[in-house]
Coordinates of C-alpha atoms and ligand atoms in Angstrom, one line a residue:
X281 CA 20.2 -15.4 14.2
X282 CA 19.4 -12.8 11.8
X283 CA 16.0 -13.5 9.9
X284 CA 15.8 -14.2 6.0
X285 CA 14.6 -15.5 3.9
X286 CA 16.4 -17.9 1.1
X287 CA 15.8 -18.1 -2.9
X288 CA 13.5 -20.1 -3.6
X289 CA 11.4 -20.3 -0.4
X290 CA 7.4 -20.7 -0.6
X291 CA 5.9 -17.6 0.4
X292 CA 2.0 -16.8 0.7
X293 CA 1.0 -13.2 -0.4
X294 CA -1.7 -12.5 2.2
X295 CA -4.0 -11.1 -1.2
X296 CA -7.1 -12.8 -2.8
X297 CA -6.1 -10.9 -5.8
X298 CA -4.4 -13.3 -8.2
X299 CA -3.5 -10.4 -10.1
X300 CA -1.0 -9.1 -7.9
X301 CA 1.0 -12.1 -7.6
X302 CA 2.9 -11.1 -11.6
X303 CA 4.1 -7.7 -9.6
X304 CA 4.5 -8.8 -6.1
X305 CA 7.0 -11.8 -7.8
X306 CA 9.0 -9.0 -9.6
X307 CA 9.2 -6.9 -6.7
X308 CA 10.6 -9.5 -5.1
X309 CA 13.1 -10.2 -7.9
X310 CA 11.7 -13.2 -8.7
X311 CA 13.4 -14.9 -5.9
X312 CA 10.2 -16.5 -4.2
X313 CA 7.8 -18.7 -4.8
X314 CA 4.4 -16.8 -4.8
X315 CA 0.9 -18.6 -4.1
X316 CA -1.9 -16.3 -3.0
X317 CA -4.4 -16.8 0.4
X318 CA -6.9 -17.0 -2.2
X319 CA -5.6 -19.8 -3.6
X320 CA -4.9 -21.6 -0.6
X321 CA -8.6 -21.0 0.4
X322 CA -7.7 -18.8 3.4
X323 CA -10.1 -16.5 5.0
X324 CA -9.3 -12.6 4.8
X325 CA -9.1 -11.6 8.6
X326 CA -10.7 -8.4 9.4
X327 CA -8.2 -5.4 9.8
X328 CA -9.1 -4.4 13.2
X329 CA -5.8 -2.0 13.7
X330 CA -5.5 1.6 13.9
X331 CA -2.3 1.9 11.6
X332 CA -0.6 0.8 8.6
X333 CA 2.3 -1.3 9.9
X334 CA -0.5 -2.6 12.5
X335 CA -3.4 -4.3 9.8
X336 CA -0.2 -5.4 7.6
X337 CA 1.3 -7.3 10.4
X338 CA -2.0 -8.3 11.2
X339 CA -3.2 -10.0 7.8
X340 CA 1.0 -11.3 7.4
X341 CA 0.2 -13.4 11.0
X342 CA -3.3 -14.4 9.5
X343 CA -1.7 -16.0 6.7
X344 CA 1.0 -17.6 7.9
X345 CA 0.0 -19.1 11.1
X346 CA -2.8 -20.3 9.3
X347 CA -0.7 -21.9 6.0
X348 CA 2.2 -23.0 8.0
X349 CA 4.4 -21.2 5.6
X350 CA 5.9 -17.5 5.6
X351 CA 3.7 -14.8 4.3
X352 CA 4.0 -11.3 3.0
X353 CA 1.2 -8.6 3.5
X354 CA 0.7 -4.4 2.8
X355 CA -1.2 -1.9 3.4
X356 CA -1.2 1.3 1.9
X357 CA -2.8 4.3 2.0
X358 CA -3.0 8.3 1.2
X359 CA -2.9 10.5 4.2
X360 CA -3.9 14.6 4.1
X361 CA -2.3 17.0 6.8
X362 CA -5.3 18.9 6.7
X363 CA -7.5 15.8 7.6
X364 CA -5.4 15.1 10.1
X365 CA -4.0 12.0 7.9
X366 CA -7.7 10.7 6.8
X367 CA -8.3 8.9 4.6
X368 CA -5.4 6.4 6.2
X369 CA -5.9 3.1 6.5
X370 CA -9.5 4.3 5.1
X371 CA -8.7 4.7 2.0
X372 CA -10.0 1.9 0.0
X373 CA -13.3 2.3 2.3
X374 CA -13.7 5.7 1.4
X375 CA -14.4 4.4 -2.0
X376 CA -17.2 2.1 -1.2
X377 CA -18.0 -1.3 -2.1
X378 CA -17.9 -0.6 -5.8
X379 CA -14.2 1.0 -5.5
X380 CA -15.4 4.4 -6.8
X381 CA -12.3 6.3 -6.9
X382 CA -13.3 9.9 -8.5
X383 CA -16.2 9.7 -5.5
X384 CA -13.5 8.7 -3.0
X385 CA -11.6 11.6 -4.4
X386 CA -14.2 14.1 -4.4
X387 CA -14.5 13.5 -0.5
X388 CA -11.1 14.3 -0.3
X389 CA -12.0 17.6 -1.7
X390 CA -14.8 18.7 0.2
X391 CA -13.8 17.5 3.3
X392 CA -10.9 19.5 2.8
X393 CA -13.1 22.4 1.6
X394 CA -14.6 22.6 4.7
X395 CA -11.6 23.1 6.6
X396 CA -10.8 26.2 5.5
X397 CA -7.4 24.8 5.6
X398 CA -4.8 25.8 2.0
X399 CA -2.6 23.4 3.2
X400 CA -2.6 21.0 0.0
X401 CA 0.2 18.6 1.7
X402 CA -0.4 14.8 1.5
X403 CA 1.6 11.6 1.9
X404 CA 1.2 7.9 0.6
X405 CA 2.4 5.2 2.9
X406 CA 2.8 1.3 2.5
X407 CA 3.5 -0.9 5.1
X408 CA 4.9 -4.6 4.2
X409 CA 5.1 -7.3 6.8
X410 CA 6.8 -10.6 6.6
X411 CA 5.7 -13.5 9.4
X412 CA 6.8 -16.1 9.6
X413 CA 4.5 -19.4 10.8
X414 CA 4.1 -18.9 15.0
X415 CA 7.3 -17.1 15.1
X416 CA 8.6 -13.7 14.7
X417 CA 8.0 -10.8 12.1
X418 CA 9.5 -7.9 10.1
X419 CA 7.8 -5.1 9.2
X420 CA 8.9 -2.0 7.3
X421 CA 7.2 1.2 5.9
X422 CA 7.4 3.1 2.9
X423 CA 6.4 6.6 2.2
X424 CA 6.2 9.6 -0.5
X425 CA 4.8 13.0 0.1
X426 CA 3.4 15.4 -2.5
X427 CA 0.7 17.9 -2.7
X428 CA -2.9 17.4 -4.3
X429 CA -4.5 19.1 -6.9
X430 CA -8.6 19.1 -8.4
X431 CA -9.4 18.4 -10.4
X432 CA -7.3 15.4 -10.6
X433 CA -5.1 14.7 -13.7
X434 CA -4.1 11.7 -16.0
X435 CA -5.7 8.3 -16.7
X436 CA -3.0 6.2 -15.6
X437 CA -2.1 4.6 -12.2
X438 CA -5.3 4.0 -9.7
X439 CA -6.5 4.4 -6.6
X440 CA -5.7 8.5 -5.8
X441 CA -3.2 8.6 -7.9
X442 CA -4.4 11.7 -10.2
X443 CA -4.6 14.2 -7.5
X444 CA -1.4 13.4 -6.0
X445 CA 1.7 15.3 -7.2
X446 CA 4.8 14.1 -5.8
X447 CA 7.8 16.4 -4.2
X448 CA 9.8 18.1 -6.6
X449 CA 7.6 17.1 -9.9
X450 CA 5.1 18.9 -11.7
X451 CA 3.2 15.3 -13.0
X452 CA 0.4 13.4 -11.1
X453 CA 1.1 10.1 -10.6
X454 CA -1.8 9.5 -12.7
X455 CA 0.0 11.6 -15.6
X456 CA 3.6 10.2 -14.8
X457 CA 5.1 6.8 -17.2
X458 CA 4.0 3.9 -14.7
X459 CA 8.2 2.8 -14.9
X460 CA 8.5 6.8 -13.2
X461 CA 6.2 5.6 -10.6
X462 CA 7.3 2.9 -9.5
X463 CA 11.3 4.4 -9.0
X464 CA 9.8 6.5 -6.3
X465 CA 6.5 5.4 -5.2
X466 CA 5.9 4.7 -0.8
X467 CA 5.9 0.7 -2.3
X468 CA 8.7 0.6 -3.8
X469 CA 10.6 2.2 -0.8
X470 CA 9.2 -0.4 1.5
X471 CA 10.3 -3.1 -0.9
X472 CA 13.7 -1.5 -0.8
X473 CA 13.6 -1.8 2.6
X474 CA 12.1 -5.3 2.9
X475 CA 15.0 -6.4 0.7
X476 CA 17.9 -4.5 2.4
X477 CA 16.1 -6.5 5.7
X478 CA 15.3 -9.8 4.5
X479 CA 17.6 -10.6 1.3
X480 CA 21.1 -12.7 2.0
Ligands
IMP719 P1 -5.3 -1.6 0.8 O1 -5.5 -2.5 -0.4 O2 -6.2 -1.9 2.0 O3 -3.8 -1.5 1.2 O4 -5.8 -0.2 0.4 C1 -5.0 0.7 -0.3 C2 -5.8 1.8 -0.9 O5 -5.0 3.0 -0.8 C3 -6.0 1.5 -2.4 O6 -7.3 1.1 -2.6 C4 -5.8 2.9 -3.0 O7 -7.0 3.6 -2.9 C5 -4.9 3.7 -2.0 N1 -3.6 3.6 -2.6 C6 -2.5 2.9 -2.1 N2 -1.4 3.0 -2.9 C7 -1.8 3.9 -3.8 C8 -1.1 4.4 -5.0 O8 0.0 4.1 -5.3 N3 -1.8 5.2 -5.8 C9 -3.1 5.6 -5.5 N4 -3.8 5.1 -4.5 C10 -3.2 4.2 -3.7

């Protein structure tokens, strides 16, 4: 049997950010019923893997084997060529504990300075994962490449977002309209995805 899952169903977003749950919902089409691991007083397993698809299947499992109920997990990232894809699965580490993205940005530069290397090439990935309590899981990855430029540009977005300029625009994603974004950012291909997988 093919597995998806049906309007209406309860699904845990493996987040302790209640302020994802407004734009996790519409990315979902508002089909689901969202509570967070934070508000189910989950604990936040460690993400032990080596890869994208790997922590977000990881912290998916987590959730749902622990909440008896289907959950949803990502994890994204920006990955240089020329760092031989660093930051990865790093790249909220990278900005420390107080989420200091121009520092975290800045180490992109200078490790990239050292190289040597004028290769400016750079992708974001997301990786979305959907288990289901003790039983099987889907997993899908999105991805958008670009090239980066410093000093970073705009005010908008977050994360890395003003030093990436995505293929065939002149904008950073930290200059673009958030609406331009989001029709080609690496999440909203892996939501495609997710949907084309999971939707009836
Ligand atoms: P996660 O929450 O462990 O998946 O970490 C993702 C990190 O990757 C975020 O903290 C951001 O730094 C970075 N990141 C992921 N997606 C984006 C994006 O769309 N723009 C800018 N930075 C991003």
């Amino acid at each position: 049997m093919a597995l998806k899952l049906a309007m209406g169903t309860k699904l845990v977003a493996a987040t302790h950010n209640p302020g994802k749950v407004p734009e996790i919902a519409a990315l979902l089409d508002g089909r689901f019923e969202i509570v967070t691991a934070g508000q189910l007083g989950l604990p936040e397993p460690e993400e032990t893997e080596s890869t994208f698809v790997g922590n977000a299947l990881l912290k998916a499992r987590h959730a749902a084997d622990l909440s008896g109920l289907p959950a949803l997990a990502d994890d994204s990232g920006l990955s240089v060529t020329a760092l031989d894809g660093a930051p990865g699965i790093f790249s909220a580490r990278w900005a420390g504990p107080t989420k200091d993205f121009a520092m975290a940005m800045k180490k992109v530069e200078e490790r990239l300075e050292e190289t040597a290397s004028d290769d400016r090439s750079a992708w974001f990935t997301s990786a979305l994962a959907v288990a289901w309590p003790n039983g099987p899981a889907v997993v899908v990855e999105g991805r958008v490449d670009g090239t980066l430029v410093f000093p970073g540009r705009g005010t908008r977005g977050f994360g890395y977002d003003p030093i990436f300029v995505p293929e065939g625009h002149a904008l950073t994603f930290g200059e673009m309209e958030p609406a331009a974004k989001d029709a080609m950012s690496h999440r909203a291909r892996a939501f495609a995805k997710l949907k084309a997988a999971l939707f009836d």
